[in-house]
Tab-separated table of C-alpha atoms in Angstrom:
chain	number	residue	atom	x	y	z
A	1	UNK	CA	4.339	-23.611	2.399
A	2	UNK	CA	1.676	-24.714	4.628
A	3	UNK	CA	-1.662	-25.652	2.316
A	4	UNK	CA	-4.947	-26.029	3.990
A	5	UNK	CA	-6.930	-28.906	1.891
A	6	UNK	CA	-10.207	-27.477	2.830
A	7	UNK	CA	-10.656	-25.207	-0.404
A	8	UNK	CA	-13.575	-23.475	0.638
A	9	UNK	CA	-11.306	-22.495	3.836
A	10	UNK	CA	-9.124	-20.533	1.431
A	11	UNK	CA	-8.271	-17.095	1.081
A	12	UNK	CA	-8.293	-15.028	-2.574
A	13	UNK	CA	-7.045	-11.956	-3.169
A	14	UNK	CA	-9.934	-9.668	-2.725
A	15	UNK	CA	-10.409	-10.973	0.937
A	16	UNK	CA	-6.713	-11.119	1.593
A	17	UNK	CA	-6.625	-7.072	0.933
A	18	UNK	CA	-9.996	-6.721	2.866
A	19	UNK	CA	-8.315	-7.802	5.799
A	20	UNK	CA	-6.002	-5.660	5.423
A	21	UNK	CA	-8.139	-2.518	4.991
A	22	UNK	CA	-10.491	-3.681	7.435
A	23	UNK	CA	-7.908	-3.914	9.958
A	24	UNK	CA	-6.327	-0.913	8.652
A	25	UNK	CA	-9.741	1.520	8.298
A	26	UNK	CA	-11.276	0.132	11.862
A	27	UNK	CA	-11.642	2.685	14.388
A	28	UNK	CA	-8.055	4.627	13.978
A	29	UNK	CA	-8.946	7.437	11.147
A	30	UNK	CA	-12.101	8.264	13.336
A	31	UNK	CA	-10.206	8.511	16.642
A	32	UNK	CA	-7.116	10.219	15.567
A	33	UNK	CA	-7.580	12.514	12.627
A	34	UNK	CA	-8.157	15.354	14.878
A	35	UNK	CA	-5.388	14.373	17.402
A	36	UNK	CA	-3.331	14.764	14.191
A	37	UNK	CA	-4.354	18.269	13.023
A	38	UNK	CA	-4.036	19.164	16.518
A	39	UNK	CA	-0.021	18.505	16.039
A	40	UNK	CA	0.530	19.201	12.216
A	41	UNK	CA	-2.189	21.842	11.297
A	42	UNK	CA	-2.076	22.257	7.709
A	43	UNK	CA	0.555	19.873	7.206
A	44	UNK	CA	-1.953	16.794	8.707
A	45	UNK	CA	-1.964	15.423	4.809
A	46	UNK	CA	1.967	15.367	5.057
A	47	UNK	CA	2.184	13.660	8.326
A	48	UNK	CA	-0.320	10.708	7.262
A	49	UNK	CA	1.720	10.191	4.085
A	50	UNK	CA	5.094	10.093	6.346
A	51	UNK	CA	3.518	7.328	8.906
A	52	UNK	CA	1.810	5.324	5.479
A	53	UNK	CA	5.662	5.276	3.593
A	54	UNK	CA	6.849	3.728	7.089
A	55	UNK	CA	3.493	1.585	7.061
A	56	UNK	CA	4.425	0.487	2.854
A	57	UNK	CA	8.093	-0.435	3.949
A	58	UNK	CA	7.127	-2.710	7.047
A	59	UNK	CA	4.515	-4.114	4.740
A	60	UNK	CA	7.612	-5.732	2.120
A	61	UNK	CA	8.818	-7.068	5.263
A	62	UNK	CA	5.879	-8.417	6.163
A	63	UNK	CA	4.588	-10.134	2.800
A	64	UNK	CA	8.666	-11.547	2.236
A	65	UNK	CA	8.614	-13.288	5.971
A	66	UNK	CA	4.394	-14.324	5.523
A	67	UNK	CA	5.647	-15.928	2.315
A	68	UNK	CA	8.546	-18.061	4.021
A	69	UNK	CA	7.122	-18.719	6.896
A	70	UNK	CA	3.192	-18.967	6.642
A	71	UNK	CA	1.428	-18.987	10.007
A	72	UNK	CA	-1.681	-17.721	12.127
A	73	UNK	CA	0.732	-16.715	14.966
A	74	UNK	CA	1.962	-14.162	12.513
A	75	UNK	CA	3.931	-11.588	14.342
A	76	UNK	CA	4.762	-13.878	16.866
A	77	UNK	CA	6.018	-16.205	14.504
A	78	UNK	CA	7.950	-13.941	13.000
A	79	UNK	CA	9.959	-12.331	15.925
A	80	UNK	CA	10.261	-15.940	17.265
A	81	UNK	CA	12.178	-17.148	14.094
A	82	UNK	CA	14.300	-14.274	14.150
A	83	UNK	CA	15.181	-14.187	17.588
A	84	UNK	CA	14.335	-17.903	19.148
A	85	UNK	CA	12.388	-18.271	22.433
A	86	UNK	CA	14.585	-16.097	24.220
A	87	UNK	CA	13.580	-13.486	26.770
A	88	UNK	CA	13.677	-10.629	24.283
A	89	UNK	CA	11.548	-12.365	21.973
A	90	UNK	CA	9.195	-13.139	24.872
A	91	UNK	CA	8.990	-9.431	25.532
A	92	UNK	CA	8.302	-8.244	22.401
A	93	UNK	CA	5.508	-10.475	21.658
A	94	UNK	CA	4.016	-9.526	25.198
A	95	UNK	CA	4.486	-6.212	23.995
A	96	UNK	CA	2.360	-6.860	20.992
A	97	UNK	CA	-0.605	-8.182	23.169
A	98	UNK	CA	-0.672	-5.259	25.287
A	99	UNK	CA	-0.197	-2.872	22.028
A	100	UNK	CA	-3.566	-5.078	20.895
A	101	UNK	CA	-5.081	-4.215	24.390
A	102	UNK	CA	-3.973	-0.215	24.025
A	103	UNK	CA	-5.464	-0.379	19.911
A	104	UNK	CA	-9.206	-1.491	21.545
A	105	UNK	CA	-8.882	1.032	24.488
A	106	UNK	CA	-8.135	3.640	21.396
A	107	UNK	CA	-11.435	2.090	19.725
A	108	UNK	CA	-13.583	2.375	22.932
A	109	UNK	CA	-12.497	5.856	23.473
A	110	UNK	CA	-13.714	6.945	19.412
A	111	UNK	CA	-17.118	5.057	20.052
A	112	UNK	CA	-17.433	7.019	23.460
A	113	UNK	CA	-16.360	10.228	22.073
A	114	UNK	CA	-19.021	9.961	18.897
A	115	UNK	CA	-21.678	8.242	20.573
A	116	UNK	CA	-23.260	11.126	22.923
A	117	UNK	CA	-23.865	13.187	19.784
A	118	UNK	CA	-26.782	11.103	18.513
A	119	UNK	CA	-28.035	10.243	22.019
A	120	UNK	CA	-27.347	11.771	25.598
A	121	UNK	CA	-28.087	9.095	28.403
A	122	UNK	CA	-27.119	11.396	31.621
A	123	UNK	CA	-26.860	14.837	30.123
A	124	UNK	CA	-22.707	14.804	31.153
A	125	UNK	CA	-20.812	14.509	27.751
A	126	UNK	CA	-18.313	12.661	29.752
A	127	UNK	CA	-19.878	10.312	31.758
A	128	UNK	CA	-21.948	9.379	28.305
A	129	UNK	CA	-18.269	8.972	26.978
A	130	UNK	CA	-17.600	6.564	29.860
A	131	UNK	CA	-20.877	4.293	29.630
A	132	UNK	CA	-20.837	4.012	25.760
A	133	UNK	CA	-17.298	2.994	25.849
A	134	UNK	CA	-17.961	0.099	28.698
A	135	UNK	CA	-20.954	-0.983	27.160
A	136	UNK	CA	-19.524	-1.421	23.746
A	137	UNK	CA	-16.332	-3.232	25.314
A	138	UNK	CA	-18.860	-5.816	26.813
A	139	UNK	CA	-21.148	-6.234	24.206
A	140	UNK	CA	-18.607	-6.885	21.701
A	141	UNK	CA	-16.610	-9.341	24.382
A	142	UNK	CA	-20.513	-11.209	24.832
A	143	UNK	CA	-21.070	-11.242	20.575
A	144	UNK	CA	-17.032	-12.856	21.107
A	145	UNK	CA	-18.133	-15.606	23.055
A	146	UNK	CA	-21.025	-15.999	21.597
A	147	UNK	CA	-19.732	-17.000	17.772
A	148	UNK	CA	-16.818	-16.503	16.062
A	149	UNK	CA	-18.389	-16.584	13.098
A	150	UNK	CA	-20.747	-13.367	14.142
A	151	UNK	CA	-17.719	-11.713	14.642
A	152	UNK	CA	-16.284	-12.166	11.060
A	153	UNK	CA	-19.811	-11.500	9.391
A	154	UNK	CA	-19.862	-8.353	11.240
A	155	UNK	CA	-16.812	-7.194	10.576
A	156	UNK	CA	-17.371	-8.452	6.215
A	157	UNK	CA	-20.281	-6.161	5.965
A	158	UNK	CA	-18.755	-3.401	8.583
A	159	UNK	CA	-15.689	-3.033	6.071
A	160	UNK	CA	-18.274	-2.447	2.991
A	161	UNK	CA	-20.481	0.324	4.705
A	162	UNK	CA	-17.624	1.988	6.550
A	163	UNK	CA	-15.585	2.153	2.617
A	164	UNK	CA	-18.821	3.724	1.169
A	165	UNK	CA	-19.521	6.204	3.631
A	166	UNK	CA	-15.831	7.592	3.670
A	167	UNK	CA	-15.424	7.625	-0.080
A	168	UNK	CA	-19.151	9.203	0.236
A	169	UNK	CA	-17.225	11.730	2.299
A	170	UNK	CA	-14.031	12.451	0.144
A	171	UNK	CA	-16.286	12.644	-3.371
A	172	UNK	CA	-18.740	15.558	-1.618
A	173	UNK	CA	-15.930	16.999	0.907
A	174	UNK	CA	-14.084	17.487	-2.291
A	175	UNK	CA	-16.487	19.296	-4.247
A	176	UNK	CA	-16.824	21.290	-1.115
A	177	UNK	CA	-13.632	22.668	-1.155
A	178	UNK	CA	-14.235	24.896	-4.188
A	179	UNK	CA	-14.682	28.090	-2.819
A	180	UNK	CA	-13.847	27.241	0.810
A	181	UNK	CA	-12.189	29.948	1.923
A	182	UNK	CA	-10.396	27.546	4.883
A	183	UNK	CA	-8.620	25.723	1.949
A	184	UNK	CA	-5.774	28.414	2.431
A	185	UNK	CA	-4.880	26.355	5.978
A	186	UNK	CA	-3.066	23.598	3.555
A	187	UNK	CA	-0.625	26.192	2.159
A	188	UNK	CA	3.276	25.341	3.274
A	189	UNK	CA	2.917	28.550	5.783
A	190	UNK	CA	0.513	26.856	7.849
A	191	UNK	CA	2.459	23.838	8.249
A	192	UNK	CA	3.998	22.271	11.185
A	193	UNK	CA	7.920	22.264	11.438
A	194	UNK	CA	9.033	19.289	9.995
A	195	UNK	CA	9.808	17.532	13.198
A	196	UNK	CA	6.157	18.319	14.518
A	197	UNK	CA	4.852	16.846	11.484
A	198	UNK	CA	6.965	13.616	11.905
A	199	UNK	CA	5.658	13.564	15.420
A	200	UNK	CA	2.190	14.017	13.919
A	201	UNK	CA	2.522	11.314	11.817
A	202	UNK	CA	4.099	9.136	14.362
A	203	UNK	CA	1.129	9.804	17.359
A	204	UNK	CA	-1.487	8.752	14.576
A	205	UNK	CA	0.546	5.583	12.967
A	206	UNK	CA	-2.219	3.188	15.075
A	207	UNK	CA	-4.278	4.538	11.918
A	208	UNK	CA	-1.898	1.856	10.062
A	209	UNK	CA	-0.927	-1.135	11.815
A	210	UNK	CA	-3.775	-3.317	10.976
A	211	UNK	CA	-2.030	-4.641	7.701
A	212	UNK	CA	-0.279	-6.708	9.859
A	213	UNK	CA	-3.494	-8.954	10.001
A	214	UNK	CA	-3.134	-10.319	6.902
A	215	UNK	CA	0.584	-12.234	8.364
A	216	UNK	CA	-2.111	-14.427	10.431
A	217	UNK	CA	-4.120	-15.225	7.300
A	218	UNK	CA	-0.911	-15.879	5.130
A	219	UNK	CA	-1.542	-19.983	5.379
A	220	UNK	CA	-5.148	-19.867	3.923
A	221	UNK	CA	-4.294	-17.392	1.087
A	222	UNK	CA	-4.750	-18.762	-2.678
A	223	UNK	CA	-1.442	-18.626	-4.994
A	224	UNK	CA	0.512	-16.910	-2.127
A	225	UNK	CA	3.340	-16.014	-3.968
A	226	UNK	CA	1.736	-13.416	-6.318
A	227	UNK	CA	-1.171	-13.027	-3.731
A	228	UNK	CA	0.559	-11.744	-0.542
A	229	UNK	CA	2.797	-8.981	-1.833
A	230	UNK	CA	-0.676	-7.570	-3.668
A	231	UNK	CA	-2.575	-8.076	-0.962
A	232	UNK	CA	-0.158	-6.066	1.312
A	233	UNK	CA	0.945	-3.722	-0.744
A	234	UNK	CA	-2.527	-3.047	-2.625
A	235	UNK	CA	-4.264	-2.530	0.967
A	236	UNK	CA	-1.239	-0.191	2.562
A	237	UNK	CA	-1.330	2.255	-0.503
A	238	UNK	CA	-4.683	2.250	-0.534
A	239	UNK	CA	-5.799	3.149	2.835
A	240	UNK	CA	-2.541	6.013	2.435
A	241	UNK	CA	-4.548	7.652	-0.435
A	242	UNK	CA	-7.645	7.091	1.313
A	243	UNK	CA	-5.912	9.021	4.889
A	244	UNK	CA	-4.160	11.374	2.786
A	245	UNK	CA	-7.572	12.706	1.330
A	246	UNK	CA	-9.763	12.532	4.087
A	247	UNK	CA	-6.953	14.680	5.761
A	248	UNK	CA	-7.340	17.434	2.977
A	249	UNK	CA	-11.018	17.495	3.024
A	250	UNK	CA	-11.065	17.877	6.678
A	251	UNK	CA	-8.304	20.705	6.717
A	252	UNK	CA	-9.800	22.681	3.855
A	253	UNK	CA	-13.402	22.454	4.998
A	254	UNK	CA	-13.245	23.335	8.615
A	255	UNK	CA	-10.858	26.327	10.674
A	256	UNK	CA	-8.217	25.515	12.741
A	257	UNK	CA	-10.841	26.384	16.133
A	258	UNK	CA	-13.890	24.286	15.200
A	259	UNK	CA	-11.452	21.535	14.126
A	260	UNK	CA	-9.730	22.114	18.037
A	261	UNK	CA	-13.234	22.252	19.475
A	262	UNK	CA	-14.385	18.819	17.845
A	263	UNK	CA	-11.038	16.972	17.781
A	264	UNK	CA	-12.619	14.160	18.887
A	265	UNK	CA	-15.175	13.631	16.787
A	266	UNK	CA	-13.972	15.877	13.866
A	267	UNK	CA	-15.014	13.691	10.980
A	268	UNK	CA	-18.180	14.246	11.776
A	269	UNK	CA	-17.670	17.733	12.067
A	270	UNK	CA	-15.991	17.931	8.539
A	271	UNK	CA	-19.360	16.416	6.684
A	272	UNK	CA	-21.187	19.654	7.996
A	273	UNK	CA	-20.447	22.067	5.600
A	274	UNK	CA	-21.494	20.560	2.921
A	275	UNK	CA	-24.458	18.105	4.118
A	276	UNK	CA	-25.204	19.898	7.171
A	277	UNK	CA	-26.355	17.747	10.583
A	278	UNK	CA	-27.192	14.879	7.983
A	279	UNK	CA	-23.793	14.416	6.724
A	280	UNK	CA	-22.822	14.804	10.380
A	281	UNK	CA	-25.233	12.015	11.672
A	282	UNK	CA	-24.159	9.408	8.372
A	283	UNK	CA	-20.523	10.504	9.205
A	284	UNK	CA	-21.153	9.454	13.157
A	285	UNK	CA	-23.105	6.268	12.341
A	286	UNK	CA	-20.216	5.197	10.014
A	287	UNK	CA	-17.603	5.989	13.410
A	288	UNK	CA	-19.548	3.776	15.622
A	289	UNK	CA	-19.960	1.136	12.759
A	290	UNK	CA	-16.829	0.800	12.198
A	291	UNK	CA	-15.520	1.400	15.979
A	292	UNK	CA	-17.605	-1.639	17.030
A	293	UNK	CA	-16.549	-3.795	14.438
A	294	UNK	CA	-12.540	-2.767	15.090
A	295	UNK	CA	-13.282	-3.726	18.518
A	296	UNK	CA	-14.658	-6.932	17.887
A	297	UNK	CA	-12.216	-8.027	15.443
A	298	UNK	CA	-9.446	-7.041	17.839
A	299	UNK	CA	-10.723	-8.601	20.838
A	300	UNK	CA	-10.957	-11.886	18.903
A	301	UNK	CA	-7.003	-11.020	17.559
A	302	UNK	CA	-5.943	-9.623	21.155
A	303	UNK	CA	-6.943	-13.319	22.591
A	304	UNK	CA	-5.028	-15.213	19.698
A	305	UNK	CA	-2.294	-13.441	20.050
A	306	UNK	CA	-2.028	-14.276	23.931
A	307	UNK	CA	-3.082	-17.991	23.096
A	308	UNK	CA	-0.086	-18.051	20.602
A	309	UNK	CA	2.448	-16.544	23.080
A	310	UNK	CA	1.754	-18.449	25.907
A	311	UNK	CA	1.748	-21.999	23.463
A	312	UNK	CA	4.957	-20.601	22.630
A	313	UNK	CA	5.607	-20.499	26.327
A	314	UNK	CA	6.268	-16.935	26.237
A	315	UNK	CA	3.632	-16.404	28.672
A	316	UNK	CA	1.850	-18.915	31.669
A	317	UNK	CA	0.368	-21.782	30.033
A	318	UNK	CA	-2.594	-21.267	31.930
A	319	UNK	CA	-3.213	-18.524	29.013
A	320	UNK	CA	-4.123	-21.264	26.878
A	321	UNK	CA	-6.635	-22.872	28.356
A	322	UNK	CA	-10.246	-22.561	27.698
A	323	UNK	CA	-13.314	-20.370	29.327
A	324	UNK	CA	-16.872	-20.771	27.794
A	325	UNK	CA	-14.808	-22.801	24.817
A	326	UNK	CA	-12.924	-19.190	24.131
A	327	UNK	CA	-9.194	-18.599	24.866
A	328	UNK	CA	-8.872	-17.198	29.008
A	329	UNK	CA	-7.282	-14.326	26.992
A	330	UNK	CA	-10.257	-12.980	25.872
A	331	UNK	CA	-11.750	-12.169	28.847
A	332	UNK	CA	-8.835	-10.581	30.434
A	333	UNK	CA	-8.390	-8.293	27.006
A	334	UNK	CA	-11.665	-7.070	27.746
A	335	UNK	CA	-10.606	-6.768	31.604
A	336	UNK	CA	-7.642	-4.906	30.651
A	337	UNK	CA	-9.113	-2.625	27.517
A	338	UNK	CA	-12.041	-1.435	30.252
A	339	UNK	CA	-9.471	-0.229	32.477
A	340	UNK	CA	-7.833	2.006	30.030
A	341	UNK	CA	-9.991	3.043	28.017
A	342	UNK	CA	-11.773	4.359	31.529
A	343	UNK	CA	-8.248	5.944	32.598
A	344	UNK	CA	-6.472	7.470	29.766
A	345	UNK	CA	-6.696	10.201	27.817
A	346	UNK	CA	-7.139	9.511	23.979
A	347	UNK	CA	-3.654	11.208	23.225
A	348	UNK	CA	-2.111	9.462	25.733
A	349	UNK	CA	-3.954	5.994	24.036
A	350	UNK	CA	-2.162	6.875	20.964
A	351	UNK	CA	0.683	7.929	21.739
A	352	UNK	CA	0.902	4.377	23.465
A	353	UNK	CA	-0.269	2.147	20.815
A	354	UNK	CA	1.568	4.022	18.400
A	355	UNK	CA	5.044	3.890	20.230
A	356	UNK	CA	3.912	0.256	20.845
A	357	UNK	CA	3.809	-0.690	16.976
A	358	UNK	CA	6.404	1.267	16.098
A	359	UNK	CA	9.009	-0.706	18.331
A	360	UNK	CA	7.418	-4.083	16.865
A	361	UNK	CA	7.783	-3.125	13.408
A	362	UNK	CA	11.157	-2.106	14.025
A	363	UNK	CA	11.768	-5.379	15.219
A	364	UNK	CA	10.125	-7.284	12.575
A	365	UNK	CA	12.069	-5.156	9.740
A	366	UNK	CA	15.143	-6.187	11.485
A	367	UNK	CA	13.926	-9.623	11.117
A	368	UNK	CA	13.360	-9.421	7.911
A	369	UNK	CA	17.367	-7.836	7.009
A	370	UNK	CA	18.826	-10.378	9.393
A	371	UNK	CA	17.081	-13.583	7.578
A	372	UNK	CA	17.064	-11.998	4.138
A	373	UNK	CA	18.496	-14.727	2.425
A	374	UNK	CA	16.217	-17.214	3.864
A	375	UNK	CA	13.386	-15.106	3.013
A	376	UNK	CA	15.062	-14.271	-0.776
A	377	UNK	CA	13.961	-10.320	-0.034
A	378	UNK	CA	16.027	-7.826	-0.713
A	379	UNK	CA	18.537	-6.031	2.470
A	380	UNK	CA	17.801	-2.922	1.996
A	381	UNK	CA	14.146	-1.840	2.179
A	382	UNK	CA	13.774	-3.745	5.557
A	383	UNK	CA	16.876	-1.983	6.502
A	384	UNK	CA	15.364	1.337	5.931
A	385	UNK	CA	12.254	0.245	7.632
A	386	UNK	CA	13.695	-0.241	10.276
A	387	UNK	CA	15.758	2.750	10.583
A	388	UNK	CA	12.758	4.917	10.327
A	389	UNK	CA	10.441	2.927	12.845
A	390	UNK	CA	13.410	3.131	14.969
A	391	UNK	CA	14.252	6.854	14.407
A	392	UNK	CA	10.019	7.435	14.412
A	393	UNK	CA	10.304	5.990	18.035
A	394	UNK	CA	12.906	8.373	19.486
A	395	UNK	CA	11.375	10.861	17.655
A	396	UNK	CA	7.872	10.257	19.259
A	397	UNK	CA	8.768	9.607	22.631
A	398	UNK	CA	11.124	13.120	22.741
A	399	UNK	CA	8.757	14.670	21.136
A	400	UNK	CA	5.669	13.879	23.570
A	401	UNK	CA	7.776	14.178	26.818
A	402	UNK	CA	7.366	17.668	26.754
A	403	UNK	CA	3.520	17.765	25.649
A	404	UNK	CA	2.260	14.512	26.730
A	405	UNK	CA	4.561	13.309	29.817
A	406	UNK	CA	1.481	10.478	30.790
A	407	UNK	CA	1.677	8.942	27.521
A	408	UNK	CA	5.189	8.588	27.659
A	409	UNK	CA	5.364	7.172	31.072
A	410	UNK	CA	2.875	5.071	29.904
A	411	UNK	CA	4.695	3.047	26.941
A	412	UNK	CA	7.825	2.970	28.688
A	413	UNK	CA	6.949	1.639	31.483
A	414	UNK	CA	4.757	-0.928	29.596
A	415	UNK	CA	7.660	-2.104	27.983
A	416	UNK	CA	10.142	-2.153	30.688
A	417	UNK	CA	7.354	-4.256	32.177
A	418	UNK	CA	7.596	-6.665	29.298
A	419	UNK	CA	11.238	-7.328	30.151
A	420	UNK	CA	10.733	-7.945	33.580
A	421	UNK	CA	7.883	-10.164	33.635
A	422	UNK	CA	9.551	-12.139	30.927
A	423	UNK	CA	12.479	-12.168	32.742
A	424	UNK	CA	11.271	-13.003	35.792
A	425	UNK	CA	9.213	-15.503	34.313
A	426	UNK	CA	11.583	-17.604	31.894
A	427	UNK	CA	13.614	-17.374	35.102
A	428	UNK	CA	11.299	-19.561	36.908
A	429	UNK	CA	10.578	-21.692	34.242
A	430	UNK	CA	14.359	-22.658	34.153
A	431	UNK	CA	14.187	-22.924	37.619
A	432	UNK	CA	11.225	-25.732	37.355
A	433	UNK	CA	12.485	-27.871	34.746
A	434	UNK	CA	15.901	-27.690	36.637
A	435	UNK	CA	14.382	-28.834	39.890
């Protein structure tokens, strides 16, 4: 186990699951709740409790492989160790810094969709949409090179007033419900077929993957062998509850139509009933609050985990070297993030990021069976995990081919691109050192 003699550097508990619900409660709930009502209906509460049991399993394999091998590469580290430097581990981790790339994009587009409804800047909902989405994707890559440490301080307090706000929201949404006549949309009739609400579950897993955070943290984290299971499985099941709540609140209070007219913003919708354009303004301030700081914490983890590749030379060296003393990765995060964000639908987004994540904690589960011993965790549970990540896939991709072709063609042709350029590039690595 890797100690850090710097005590004040370490980790405790409560921050170790802060991470994780930061990362976890970012800018995913706001941009995808309606996106999953859209596919499940009444059974949205279902289909967030199917993606967090998939979230809670990856998480034991997670917290076993943090524990034996403790490192801020996390992810990469892990995947590495199960599967050496090899082309296929290359991939996957390139995967993972595109899937960071497609999470931010998913960020922007929440900030751009909420924004315009506390201040219009050309009078076109969608070109607002475009320039509050750019502009926060550049401020938050400036605030990035500017200090580090702004970023974490932003995102310390961000976590705090974004946990408030939504458990605000569940206490009054709650109370709200009595005597809601719309309540009657979470009976079993209205309900999704089961397969829809896998699907449902599946598009809106980026709501989850955050958790994974706390793998880069794992070296800095006091009395790690009682502390990283909590801190993992504490966060997960919390932010499930939390999901699985909002979901109800937002079903019950609002019909099917208004929920299909603001499915972008729908959060904010939800608070109306009850507090009226005052819940729906706290409700939007909370979305960009905790948008922003989701995109700020990313960019800083998108441009880590491209550092950590390419030192692994999984990716050009060149990756690791230094602009305005931050990692060359940053800048072409934000580079990348603009140009999808500005291009793709927000299903499409998800669909992505979720596929994305889905494949990588597939992999890691399988990681986690395959070095079991080493890692003293049980076979079974990261088995299962990575069954259902794997089936959760499939099921996703099928699914969306017939509704959502773009998205589709999107993640698989990001990840046959993975291949290749790994491929193609260990290729002429070989080739140099051969020469």
């Amino acid at each position: 186990m890797k100690n850090n003699t710097n005590s004040n550097a370490k980790i405790s508990l409560r921050e170790a699951i802060s991470i994780g619900i930061g990362g976890m409660v970012g800018g995913g709930i706001f941009a995808v709740l309606g996106l999953a009502v859209s596919l499940a209906q009444g059974g949205t509460p279902i289909a967030f409790l199917f993606a967090g049991i998939i979230a809670s399993l990856t998480a034991y394999s997670y917290s076993k492989l943090s524990l034996a091998f403790p490192d801020r590469g996390g992810t990469v580290k892990f995947i590495n160790q199960g599967f050496g430097k090899t082309v296929f581990s290359g991939a996957i981790n390139n995967l993972l810094w595109v899937s960071y790339i497609i999470m931010l994009s998913l960020y922007a587009s929440a900030f751009g969709s909420y924004a315009p409804n506390l201040f219009n800047i050309t009078g076109n909902p969608s070109w607002d949409s475009h320039v509050y989405l750019s502009g926060i994707i550049i401020i938050a890559t400036i605030i990035n090179y500017y200090s580090i440490a702004v970023v974490s301080k932003i995102e310390s307090y961000a976590v705090i007033i974004k946990l408030l706000i939504l458990l605000g929201f569940i206490v009054v949404g709650l109370y709200g419900l009595f005597g809601n006549p719309n309540v009657e949309q979470l009976a079993v009739s209205n309900w999704e077929s089961p397969l829809l609400l896998l699907t449902g579950g599946m598009v809106i897993f980026v709501a989850y993957e955050g958790f994974e955070l706390i793998a880069n943290a794992a070296p800095d984290i006091i009395n790690p062998e009682i502390n990283i299971p909590k801190a993992y499985n504490y966060s997960v099941w919390f932010v499930v509850f939390l999901y699985v709540i909002i979901a109800i609140v937002t079903v019950g209070s609002l019909p099917f139509e208004t929920i299909a007219k603001a499915e972008d913003y729908v959060l904010a919708e939800a608070a109306k009933p009850m507090l009226g354009k005052v819940g729906f303004t706290i409700i939007t301030v909370a979305a960009l609050i905790s948008t922003f700081s989701a995109i700020n914490a990313s960019l800083y983890g998108g441009s880590r985990v491209s550092f950590e590749v390419a030192e692994d030379d999984e990716l050009p060296h060149h990756l690791t070297s230094k602009l305005w003393n931050q990692p060359i990765g940053l800048l072409i995060t934000a580079v990348l993030t603009l140009l999808i964000a500005n291009t793709l639908e927000l299903e499409s987004i998800s669909t992505a990021g979720s596929a994305g994540f889905l494949l990588i904690f597939a992999i890691v589960n399988y990681v986690a069976f395959k070095l079991s011993r080493e890692i003293q965790g049980k076979k079974i549970i990261p088995l299962i995990g990575f069954l259902m990540c794997a089936i959760a896939f499939v099921t996703l991709v099928i699914q969306q081919y017939q509704s959502n072709l773009v998205g589709v063609v999107v993640i698989l042709a990001i990840i046959f691109s993975c291949f290749i350029f790994e491929y193609f590039y260990k290729k002429q690595e070989s080739n140099k050192n051969n020469a």
